[in-house]
Coordinates of C-alpha atoms in Angstrom, one line a residue:
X29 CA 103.5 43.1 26.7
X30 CA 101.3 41.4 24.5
X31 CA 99.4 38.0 23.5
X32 CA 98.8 37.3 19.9
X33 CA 94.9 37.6 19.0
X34 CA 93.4 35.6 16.6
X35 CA 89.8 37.0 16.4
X36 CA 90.2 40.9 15.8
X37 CA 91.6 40.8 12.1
X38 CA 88.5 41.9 9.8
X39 CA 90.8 42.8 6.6
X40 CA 92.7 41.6 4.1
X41 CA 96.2 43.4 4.6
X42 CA 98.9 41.0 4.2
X43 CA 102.3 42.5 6.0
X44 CA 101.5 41.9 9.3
X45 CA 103.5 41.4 12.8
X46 CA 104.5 44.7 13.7
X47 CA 103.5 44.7 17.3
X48 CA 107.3 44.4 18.8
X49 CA 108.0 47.3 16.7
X50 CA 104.8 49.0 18.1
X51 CA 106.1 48.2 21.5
X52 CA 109.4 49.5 20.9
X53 CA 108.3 52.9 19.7
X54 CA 105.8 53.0 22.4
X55 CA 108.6 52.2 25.5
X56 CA 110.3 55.4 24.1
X57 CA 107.6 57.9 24.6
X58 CA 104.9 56.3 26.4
X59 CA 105.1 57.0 30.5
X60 CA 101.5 56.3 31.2
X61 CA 98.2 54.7 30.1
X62 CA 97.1 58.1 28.3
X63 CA 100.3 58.3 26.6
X64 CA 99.7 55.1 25.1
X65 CA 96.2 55.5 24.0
X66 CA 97.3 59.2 22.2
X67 CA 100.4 57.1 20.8
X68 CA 97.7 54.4 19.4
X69 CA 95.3 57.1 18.2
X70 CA 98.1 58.8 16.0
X71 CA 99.4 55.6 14.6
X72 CA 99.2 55.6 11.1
X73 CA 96.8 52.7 9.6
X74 CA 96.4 49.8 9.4
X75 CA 98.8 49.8 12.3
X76 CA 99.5 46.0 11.2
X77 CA 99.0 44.1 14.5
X78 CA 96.2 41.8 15.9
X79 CA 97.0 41.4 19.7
X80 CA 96.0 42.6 23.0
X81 CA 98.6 44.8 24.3
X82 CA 98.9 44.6 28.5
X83 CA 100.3 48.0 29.9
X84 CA 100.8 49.2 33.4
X85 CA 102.3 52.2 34.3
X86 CA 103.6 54.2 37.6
X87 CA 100.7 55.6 38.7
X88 CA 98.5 52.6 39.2
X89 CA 97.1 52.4 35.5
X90 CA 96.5 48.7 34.2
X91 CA 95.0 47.8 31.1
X92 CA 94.7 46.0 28.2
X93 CA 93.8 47.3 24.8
X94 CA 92.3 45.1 22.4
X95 CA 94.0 46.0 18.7
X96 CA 93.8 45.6 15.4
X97 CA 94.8 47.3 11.5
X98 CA 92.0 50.5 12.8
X99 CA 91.7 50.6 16.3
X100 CA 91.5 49.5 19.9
X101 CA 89.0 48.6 22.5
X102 CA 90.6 49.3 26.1
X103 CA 89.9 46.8 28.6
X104 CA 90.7 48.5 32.2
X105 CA 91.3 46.2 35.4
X106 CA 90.4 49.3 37.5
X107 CA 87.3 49.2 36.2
X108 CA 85.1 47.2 38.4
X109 CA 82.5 46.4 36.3
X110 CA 84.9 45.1 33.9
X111 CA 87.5 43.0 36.4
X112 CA 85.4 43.2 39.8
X113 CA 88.2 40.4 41.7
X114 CA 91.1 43.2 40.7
X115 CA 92.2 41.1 37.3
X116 CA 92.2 40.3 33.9
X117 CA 93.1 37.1 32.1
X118 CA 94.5 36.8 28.5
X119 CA 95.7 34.3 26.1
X120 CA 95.2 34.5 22.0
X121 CA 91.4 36.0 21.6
X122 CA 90.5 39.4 22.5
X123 CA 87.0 39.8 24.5
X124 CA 85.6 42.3 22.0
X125 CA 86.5 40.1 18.9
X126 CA 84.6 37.5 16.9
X127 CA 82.7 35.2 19.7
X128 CA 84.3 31.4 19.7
X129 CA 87.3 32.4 17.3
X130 CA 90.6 32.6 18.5
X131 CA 93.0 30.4 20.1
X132 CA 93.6 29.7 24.3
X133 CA 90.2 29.3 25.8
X134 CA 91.0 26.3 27.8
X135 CA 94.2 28.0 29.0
X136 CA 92.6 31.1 29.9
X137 CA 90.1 28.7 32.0
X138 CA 93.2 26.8 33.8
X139 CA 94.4 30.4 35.0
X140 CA 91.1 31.3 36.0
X141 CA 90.0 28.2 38.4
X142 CA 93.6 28.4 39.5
X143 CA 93.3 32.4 40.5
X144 CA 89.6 32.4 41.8
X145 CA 90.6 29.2 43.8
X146 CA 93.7 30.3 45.1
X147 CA 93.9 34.4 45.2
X148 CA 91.6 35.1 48.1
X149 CA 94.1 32.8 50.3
X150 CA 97.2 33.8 48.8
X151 CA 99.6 36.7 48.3
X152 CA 99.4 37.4 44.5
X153 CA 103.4 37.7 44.0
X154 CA 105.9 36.9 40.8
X155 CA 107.0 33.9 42.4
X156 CA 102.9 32.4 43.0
X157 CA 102.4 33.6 39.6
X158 CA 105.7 31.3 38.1
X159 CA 104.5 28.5 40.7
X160 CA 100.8 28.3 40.2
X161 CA 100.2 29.1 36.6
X162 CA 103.8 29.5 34.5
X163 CA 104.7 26.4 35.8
X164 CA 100.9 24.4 36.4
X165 CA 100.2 21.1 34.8
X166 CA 96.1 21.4 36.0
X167 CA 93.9 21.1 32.8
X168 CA 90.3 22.4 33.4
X169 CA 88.6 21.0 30.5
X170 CA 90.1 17.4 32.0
X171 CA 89.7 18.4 35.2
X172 CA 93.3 16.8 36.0
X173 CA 96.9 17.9 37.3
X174 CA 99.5 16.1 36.6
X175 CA 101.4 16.5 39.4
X176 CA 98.6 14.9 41.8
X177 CA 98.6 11.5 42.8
X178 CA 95.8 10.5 41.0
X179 CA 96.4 12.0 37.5
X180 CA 100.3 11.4 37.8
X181 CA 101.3 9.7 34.7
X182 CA 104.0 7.8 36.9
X183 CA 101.1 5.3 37.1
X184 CA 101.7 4.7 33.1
X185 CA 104.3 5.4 30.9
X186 CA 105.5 8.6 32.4
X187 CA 104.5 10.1 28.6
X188 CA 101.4 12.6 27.8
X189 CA 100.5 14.8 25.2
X190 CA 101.3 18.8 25.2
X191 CA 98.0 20.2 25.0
X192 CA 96.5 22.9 26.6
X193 CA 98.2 23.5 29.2
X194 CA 99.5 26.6 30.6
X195 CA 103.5 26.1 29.8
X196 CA 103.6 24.6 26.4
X197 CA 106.6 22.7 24.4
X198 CA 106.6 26.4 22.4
X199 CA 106.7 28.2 25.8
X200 CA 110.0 30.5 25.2
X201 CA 110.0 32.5 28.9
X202 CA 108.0 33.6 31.7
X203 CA 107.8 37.4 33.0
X204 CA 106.5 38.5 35.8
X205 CA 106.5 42.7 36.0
X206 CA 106.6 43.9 39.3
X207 CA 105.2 47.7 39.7
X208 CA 105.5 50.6 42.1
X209 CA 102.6 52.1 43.4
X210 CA 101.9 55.8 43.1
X211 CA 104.1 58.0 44.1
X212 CA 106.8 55.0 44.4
X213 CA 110.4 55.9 42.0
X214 CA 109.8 54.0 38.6
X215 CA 113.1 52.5 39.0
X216 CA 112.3 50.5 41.3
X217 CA 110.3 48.2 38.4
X218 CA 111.3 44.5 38.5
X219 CA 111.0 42.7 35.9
X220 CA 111.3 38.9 37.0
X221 CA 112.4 36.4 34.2
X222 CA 112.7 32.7 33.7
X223 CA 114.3 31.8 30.4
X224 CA 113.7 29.6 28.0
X225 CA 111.0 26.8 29.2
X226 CA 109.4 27.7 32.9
X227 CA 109.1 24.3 34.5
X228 CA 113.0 23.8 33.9
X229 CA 114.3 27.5 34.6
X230 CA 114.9 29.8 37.6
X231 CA 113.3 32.9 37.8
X232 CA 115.8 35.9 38.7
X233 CA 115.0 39.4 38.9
X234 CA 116.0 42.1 36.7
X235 CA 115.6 46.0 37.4
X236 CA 116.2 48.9 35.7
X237 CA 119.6 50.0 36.3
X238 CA 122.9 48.4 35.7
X239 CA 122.3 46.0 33.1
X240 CA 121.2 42.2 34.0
X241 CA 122.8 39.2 35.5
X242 CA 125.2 37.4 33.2
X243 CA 122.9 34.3 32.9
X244 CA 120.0 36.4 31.3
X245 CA 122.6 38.1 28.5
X246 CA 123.8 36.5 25.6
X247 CA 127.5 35.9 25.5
X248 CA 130.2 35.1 22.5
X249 CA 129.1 31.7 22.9
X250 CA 125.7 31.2 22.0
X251 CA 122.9 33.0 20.5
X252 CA 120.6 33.0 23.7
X253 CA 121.8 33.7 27.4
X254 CA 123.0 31.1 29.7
X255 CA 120.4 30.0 31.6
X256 CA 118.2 30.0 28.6
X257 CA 120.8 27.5 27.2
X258 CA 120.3 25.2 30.6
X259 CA 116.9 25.3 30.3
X260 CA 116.4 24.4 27.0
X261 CA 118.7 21.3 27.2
X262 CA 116.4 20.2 29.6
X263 CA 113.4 20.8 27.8
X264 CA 115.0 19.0 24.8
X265 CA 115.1 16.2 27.1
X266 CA 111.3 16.2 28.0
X267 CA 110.5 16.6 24.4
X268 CA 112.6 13.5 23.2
X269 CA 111.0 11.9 20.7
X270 CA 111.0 13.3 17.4
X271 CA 109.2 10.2 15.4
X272 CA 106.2 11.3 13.8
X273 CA 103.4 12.7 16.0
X274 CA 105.9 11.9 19.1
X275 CA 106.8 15.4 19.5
X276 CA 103.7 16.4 21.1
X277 CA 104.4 14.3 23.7
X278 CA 106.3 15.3 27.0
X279 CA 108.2 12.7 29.6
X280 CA 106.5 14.4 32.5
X281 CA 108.9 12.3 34.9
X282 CA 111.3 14.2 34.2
X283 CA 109.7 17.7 34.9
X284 CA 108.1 16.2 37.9
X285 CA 108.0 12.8 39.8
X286 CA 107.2 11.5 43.4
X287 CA 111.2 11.2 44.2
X288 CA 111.4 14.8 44.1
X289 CA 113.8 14.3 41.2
X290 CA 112.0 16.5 38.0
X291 CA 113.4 19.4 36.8
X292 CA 111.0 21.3 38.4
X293 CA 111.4 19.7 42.3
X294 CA 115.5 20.2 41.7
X295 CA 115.5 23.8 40.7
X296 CA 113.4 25.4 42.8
X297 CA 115.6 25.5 46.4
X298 CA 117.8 27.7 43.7
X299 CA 114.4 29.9 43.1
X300 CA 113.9 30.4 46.4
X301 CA 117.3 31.4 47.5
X302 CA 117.6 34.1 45.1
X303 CA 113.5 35.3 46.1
X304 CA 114.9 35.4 49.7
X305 CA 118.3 37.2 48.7
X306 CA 116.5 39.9 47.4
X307 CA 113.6 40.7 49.6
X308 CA 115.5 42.4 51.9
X309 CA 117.4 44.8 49.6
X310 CA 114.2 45.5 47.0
X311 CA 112.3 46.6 50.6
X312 CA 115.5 48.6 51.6
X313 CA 116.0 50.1 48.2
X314 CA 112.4 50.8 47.6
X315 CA 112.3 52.9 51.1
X316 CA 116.2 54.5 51.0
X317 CA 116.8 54.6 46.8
X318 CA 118.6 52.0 44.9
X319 CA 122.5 51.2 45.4
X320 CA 123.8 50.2 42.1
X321 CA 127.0 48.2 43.6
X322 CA 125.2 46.6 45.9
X323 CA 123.0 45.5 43.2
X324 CA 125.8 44.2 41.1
X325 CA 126.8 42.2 43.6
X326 CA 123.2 40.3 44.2
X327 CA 123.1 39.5 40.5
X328 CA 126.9 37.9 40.7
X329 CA 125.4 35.5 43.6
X330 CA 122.4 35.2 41.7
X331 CA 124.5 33.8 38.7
X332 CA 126.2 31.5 40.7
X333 CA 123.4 30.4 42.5
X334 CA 121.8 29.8 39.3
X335 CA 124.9 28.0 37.4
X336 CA 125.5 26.0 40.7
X337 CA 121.7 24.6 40.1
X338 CA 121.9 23.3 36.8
X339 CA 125.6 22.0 37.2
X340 CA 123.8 20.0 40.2
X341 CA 121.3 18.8 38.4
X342 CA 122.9 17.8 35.0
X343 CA 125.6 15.9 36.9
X344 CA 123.1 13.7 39.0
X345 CA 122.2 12.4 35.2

């Protein structure tokens, strides 16, 4: 994966925004961290990206590498004296780049006092990540969250301004990767996925074999997959008003209220019964290998499960 970085350009080279293409080529050869650092190193340059690249592989390997037109800083989470809690944290600036530029500082801090509060008490899993940071309203700089009491904007208008927090009105998806551990089969990666605006979409998994559940693929119908469709409508909603400077604003009501009524509150009993369908069989299948019908079948009551939540939801409107 990668975040955009806005402090490591130090040239003047115009064609830029090549790092899905990097990450294309790389997925085809690339099977560790050293493959990727030989596959940077014999890139021709300028290699046209500014971004920090986030790569994990099979055997335990995770990393960023900090990257621009010439080269790359590596930034290891294995490294104690680099990540001593066991993590790293990115948004848009790189750590190595030029101090105070970049973009995402106060997002980065919202993710950290969420983590260093929360981790040592907490399993670190896909679903706390989509929970407690994809789908957080705290705000550090602030010091508010709007889904407490006290900084609810029920007790005003129900309207606040988009800024700085960790889903944004731009917000497009959020992955979580789930790894093996060494010595684990590689095709037992998961690759969890909410589509299309977090705090109004349900994560479902997606592994390696047999394709992906219907709701994540794009059909004849529409340029983006199902449930990217459902949540988008009901981001659309959130982000109503189009007058002037009124975009900026979100009805956070709807995301979120003290009924239990917000997007959020409605869709997540759908979350967890697909996190609970699965646990059994990802255990099974990561112990006995993976059974690709029995796999087709999870994703089918996935796609219900999923389609059954929205149709819920939009029809209590």
């Amino acid at each position: 994966m990668n975040t955009a970085s806005y402090n490591l350009k130090d040239d003047d080279v115009k064609e830029m925004d090549m790092e899905g293409d990097l990450m294309y080529k790389a997925l085809a050869v690339c099977s560790s961290l050293e493959d990727f650092e030989k596959f940077l190193n014999n890139l021709p340059r300028p290699m046209r990206v500014e971004a920090n690249f986030g790569v994990i592989d099979a055997k335990g390997g995770a990393a960023y590498y900090e990257t621009n037109n010439t080269g790359f800083v590596k930034v290891d989470a294995n490294d104690p004296a680099i990540a001593p809690q066991g993590y790293l944290v990115y948004t848009n600036f790189s750590y190595t780049g030029r101090y105070n530029e970049g973009m995402g500082y106060i997002r980065q801090q919202n993710a950290l006092d969420i983590i260093s509060r929360e981790s040592m008490f907490s399993q670190i899993t896909p679903h706390w990540i989509f929970n407690k940071l994809s789908r957080s309203f705290y705000h550090s700089f602030m010091g508010t969250d709007l889904t407490s009491p006290e900084s609810s904007p029920e007790r005003f208008t129900g309207w606040v301004l988009d800024q700085d927090y960790i889903p944004r009105r731009s917000s497009t998806a959020s992955v979580a990767i789930q790894g093996v551990k060494p010595g684990e089969n590689p095709e037992m990666t998961i690759m969890w996925t909410v589509l299309g605006y977090p705090p109004a979409g349900v994560a479902v998994p997606v592994l390696l074999k047999a394709g992906a559940p219907s709701v994540l693929v794009k059909n004849t119908r529409s340029d983006n997959a199902p449930a990217c469709d459902m949540a988008l409508a009901l981001k659309y909603k959130t982000f109503s008003n189009k007058r002037g400077s009124g975009q900026r604003y979100m009805n956070f009501n709807l995301i979120y209220n003290s009924n239990r009524t917000g997007y959020m509150q409605e869709l997540a009993p759908a979350e967890h019964y697909i996190e609970t369908l699965f646990k059994e069989p990802i255990e099974r299948w990561r112990r006995d290998g993976l059974n690709v019908n029995e796999l087709l079948q999870y994703y089918k009551d996935a796609d219900d499960a999923v389609s059954s939540a929205y149709l819920s939801l939009t029809a209590g409107r």
